[in-house]
CSV table of C-alpha atoms in Angstrom, one decimal:
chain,number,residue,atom,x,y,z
O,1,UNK,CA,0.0,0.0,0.0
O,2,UNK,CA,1.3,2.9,-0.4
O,3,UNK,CA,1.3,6.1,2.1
O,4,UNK,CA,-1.2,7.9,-0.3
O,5,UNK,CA,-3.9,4.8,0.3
O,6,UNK,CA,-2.5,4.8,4.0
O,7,UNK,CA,-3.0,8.9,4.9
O,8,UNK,CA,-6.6,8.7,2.8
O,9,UNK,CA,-7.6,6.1,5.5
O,10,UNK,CA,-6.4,7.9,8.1
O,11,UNK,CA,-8.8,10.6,8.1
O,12,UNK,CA,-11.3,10.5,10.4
O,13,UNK,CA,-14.5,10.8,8.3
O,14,UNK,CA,-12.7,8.6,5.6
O,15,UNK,CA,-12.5,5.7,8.5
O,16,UNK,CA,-15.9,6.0,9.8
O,17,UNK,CA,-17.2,5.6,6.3
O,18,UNK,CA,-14.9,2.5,5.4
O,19,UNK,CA,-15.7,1.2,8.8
O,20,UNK,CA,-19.1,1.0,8.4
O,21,UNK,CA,-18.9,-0.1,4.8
O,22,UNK,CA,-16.5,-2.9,6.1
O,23,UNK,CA,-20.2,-4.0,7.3
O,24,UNK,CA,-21.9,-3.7,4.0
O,25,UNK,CA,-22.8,-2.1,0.7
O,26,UNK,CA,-24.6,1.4,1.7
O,27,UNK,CA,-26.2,4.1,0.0
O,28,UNK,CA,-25.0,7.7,0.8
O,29,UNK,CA,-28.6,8.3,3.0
O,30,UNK,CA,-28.0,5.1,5.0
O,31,UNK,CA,-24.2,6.6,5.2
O,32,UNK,CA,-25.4,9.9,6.5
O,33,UNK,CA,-28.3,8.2,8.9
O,34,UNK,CA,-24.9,6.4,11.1
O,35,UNK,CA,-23.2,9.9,10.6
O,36,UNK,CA,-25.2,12.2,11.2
O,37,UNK,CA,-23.1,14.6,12.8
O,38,UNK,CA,-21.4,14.8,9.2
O,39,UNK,CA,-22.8,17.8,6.6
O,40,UNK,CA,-24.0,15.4,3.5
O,41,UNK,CA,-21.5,18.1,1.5
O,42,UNK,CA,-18.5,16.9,3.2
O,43,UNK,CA,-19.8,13.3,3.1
O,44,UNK,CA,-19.5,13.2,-1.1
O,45,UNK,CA,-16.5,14.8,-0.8
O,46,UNK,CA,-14.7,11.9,1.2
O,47,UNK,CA,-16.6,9.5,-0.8
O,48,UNK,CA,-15.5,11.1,-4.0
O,49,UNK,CA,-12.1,10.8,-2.6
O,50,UNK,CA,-12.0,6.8,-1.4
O,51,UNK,CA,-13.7,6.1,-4.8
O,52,UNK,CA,-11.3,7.9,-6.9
O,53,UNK,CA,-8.7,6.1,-5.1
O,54,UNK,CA,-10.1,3.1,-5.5
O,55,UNK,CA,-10.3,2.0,-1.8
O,56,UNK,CA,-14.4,1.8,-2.0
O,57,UNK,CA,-16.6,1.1,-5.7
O,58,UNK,CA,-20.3,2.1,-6.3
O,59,UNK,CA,-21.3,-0.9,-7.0
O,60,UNK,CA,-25.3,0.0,-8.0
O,61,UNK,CA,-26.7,3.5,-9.3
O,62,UNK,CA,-30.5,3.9,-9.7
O,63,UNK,CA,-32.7,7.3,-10.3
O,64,UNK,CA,-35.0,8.7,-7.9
O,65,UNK,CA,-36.7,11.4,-8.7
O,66,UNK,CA,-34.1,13.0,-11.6
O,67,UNK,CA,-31.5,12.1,-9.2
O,68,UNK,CA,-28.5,9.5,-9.5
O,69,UNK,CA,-28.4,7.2,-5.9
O,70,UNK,CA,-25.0,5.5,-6.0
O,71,UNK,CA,-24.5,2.3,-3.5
O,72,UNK,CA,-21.1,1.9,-2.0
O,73,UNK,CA,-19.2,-0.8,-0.9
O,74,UNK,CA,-15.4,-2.3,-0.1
O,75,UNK,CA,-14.8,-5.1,-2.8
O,76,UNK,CA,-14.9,-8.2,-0.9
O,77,UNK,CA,-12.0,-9.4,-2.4
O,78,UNK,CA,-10.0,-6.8,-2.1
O,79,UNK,CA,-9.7,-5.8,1.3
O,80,UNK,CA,-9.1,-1.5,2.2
O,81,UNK,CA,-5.6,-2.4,3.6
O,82,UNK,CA,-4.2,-6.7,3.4
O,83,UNK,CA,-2.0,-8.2,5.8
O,84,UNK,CA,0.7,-8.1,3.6
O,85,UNK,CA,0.4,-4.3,3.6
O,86,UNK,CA,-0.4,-3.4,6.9
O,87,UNK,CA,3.2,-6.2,7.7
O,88,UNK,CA,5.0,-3.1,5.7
O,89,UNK,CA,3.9,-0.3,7.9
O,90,UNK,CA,6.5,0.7,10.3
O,91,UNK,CA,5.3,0.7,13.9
O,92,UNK,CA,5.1,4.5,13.8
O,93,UNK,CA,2.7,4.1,10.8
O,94,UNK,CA,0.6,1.7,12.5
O,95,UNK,CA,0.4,3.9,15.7
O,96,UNK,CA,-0.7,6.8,13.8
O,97,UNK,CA,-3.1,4.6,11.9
O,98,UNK,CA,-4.4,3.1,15.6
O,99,UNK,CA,-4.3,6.8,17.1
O,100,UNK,CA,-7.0,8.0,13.9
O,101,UNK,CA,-8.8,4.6,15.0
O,102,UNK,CA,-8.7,5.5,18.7
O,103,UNK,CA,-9.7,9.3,17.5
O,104,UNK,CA,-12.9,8.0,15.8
O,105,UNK,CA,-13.6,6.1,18.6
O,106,UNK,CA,-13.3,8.9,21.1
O,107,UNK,CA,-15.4,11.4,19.3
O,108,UNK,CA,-18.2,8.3,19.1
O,109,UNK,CA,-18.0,8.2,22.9
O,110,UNK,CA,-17.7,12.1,23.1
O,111,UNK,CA,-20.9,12.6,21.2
O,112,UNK,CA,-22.8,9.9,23.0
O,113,UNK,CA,-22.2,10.5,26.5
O,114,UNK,CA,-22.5,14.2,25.8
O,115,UNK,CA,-25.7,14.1,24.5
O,116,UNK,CA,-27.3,11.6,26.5
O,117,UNK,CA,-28.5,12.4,30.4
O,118,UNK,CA,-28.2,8.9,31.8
O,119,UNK,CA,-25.8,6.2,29.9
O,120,UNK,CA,-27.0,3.5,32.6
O,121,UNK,CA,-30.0,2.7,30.5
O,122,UNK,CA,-28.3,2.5,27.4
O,123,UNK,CA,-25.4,-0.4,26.4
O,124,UNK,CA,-22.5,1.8,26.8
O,125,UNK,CA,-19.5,0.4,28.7
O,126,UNK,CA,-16.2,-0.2,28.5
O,127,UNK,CA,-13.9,-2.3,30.1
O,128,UNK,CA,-10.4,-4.3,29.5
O,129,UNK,CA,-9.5,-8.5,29.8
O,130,UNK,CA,-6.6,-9.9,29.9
O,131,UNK,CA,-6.5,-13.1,28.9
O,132,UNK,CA,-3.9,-15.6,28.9
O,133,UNK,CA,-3.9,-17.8,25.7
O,134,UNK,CA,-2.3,-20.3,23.2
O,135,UNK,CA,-1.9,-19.7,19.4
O,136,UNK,CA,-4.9,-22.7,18.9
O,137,UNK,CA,-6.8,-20.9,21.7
O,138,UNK,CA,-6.7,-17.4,20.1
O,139,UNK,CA,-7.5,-18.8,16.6
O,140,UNK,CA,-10.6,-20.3,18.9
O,141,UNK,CA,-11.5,-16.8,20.0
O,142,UNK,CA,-11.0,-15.6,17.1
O,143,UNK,CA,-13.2,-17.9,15.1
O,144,UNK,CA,-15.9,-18.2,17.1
O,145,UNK,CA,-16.1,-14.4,17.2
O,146,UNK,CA,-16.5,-13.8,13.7
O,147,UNK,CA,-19.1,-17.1,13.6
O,148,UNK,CA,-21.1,-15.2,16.7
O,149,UNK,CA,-20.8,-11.1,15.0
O,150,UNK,CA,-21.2,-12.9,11.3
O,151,UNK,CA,-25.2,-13.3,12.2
O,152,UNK,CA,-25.8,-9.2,13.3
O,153,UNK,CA,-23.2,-7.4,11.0
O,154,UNK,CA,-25.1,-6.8,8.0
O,155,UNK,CA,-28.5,-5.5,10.2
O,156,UNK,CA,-29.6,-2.7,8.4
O,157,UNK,CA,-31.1,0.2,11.0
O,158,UNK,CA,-34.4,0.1,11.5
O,159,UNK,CA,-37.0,1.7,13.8
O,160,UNK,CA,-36.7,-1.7,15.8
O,161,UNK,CA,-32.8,-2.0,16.2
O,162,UNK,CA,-30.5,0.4,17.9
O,163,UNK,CA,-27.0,1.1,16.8
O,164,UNK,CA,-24.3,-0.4,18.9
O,165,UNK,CA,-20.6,-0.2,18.1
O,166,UNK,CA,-18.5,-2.9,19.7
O,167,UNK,CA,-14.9,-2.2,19.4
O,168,UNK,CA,-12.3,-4.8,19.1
O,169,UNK,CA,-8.4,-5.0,20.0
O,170,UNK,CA,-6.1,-7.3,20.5
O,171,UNK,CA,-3.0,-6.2,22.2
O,172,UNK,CA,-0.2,-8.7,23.0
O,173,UNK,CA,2.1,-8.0,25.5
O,174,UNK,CA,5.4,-6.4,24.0
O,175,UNK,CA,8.1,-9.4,23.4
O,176,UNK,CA,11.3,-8.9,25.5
O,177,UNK,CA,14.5,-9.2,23.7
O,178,UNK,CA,16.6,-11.3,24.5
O,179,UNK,CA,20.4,-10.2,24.1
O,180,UNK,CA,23.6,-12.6,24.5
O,181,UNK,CA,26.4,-11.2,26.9
């Protein structure tokens, strides 16, 4: 990948949109009905922007009323960023890519617990576990985490279903190095 790719997905709005994309094909009003806090103008723009560069395709166009509505989506087979490419980043690339992450994240909780009087009603919560695993047991995890989120990731929104994001990291524990005397 090269930095271009890398500092387009960096941006903020650019990350929200790929992340939810990364959950389904979406029209620019289902786009702007999880963003809301974006202006629909600066929206296109960033979608202009990850098309152009190839990182997200319309993959459907229909009229509506004289108007052209596009459908948006990350090719399946062609993932945003591979593991192959993000094995190239250097680790300050990949902190700077996981601070725009943590950034996104943060103005998510900002604008919920801001503009909500009691969060004990709702789902919000946050918490850290460490667990103490083998390679087979963290494939497990793994595994059967995608086979339980697989079921509940393409939910569309509806007046029936509220909008939860659950945020996932794994963090190992930094290797030690050893050095011979």
């Amino acid at each position: 990948m090269t930095n271009l790719n890398t500092d387009l997905i960096l941006h903020p709005i650019r990350m929200r949109i790929i992340q939810h994309l990364s959950k389904g094909a979406a029209t620019v009003h289902e786009l702007k009905e999880w963003m809301a806090d974006v202006p629909q103008a600066t929206l296109y723009r960033h979608l202009n922007r990850l098309t152009k560069s190839e990182i997200i395709y319309v993959i459907h166009e229909r009229k509506i009323r004289g108007a052209v509505e596009k459908t948006y989506a990350i090719q399946e087979d062609s993932p945003y960023m591979s593991v192959e490419e993000l094995g190239q980043l250097t680790g300050e690339e990949h902190l700077k890519l996981f601070m725009t992450f943590l950034s996104s994240v943060t103005g998510q909780a900002r604008s919920y617990l801001l503009d909500n009087q009691d969060p004990s009603v709702d789902s919000f919560g946050y918490h850290q576990l460490d667990l103490y695993l083998t390679p087979d047991e963290l494939k497990e995890l793994n595994e059967g985490m995608n086979e339980l989120l697989s079921k509940f990731k393409s939910n569309r929104p509806t007046e029936e279903n509220d909008r939860i994001s659950l945020i996932q990291m794994l963090i190992p524990d930094p290797k030690e190095v050893k050095i011979n005397d």
